[in-house]
Tab-separated table of C-alpha atoms in Angstrom:
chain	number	residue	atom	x	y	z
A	1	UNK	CA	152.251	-29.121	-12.864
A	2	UNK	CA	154.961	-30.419	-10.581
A	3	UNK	CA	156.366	-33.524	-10.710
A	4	UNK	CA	157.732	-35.322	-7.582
A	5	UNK	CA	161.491	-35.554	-10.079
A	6	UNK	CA	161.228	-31.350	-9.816
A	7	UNK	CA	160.704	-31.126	-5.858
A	8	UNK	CA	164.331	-30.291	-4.792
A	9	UNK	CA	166.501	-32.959	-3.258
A	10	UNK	CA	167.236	-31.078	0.060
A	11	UNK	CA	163.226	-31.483	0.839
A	12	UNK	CA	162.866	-34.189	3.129
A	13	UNK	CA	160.305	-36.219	2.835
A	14	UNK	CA	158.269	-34.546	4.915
A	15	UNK	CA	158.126	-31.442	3.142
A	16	UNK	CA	157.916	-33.707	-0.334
A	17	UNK	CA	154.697	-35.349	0.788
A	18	UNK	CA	152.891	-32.091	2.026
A	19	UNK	CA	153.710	-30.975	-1.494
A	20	UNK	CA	151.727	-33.690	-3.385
A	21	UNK	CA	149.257	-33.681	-0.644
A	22	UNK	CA	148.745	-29.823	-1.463
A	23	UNK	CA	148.484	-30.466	-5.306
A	24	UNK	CA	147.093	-33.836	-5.302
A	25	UNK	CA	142.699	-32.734	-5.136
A	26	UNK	CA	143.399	-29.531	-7.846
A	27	UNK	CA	145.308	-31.873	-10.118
A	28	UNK	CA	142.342	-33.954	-9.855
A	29	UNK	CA	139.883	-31.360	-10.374
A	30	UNK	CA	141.771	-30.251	-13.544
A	31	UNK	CA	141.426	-33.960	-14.929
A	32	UNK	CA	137.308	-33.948	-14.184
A	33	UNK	CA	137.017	-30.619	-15.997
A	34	UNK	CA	139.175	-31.674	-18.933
A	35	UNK	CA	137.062	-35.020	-18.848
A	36	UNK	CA	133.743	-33.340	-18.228
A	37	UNK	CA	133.898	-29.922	-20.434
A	38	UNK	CA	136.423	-30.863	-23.215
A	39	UNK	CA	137.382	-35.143	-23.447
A	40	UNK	CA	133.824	-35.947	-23.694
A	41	UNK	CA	133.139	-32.757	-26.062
A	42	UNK	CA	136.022	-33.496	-28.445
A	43	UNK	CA	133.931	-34.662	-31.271
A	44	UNK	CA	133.118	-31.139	-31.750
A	45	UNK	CA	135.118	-28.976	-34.564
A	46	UNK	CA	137.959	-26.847	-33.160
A	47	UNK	CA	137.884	-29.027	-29.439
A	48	UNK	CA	141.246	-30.309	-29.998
A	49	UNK	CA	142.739	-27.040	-31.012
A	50	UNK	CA	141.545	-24.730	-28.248
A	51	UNK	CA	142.497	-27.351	-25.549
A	52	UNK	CA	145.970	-27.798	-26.687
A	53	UNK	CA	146.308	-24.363	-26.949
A	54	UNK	CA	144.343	-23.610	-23.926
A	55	UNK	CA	146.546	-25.993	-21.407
A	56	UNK	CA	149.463	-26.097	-23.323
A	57	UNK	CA	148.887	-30.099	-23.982
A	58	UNK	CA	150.293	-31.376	-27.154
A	59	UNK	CA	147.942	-33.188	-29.666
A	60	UNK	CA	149.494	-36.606	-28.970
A	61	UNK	CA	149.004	-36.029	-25.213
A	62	UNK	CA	145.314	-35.017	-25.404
A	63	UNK	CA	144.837	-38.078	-28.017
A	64	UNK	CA	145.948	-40.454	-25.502
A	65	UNK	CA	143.747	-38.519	-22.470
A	66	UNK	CA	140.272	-38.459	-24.333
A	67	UNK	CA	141.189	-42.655	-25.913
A	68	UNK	CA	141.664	-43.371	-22.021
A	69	UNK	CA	138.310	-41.241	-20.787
A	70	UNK	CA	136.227	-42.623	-23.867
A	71	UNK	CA	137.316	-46.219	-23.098
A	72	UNK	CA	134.402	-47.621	-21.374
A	73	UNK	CA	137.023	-49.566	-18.656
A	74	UNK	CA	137.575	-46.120	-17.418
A	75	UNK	CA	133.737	-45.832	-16.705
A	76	UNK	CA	133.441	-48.957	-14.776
A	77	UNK	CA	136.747	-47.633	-12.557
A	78	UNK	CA	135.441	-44.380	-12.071
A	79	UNK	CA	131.850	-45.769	-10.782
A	80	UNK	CA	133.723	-48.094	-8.148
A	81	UNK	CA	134.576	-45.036	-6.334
């Protein structure tokens, strides 16, 4: 993941925004399938583990991801798209 505090300070910000522009739709895709095939799934025995392991994503992280996608506020933002 690369955060806009790790894109070197000689890039102008030219170059900085075609970098975020490049990551910005596969970032999102990650988030869908960790919503979709693992958030929504976490209920299940050993879901937790295998993600955090998986992704590298520590246990308090991923808590905080699948309270937001569970929260049914999320839903109504996601369906005003």
């Amino acid at each position: 993941m690369i955060l806009t505090s790790e894109i070197p300070e000689a890039s102008n910000s030219r170059t900085k925004k075609k970098i975020l522009q490049t990551v910005d739709e596969p970032w999102r895709q990650f988030k869908s399938d960790l919503t979709r095939k693992w958030a929504l799934a976490a209920d299940k025995d050993g879901v937790d583990d295998t993600v955090c392991e998986k992704y590298g994503i520590s246990k308090e992280k991923w808590a905080q991801f699948c309270q937001t996608r569970r929260d049914p506020s999320w839903e109504v933002c996601t369906l005003s798209f």
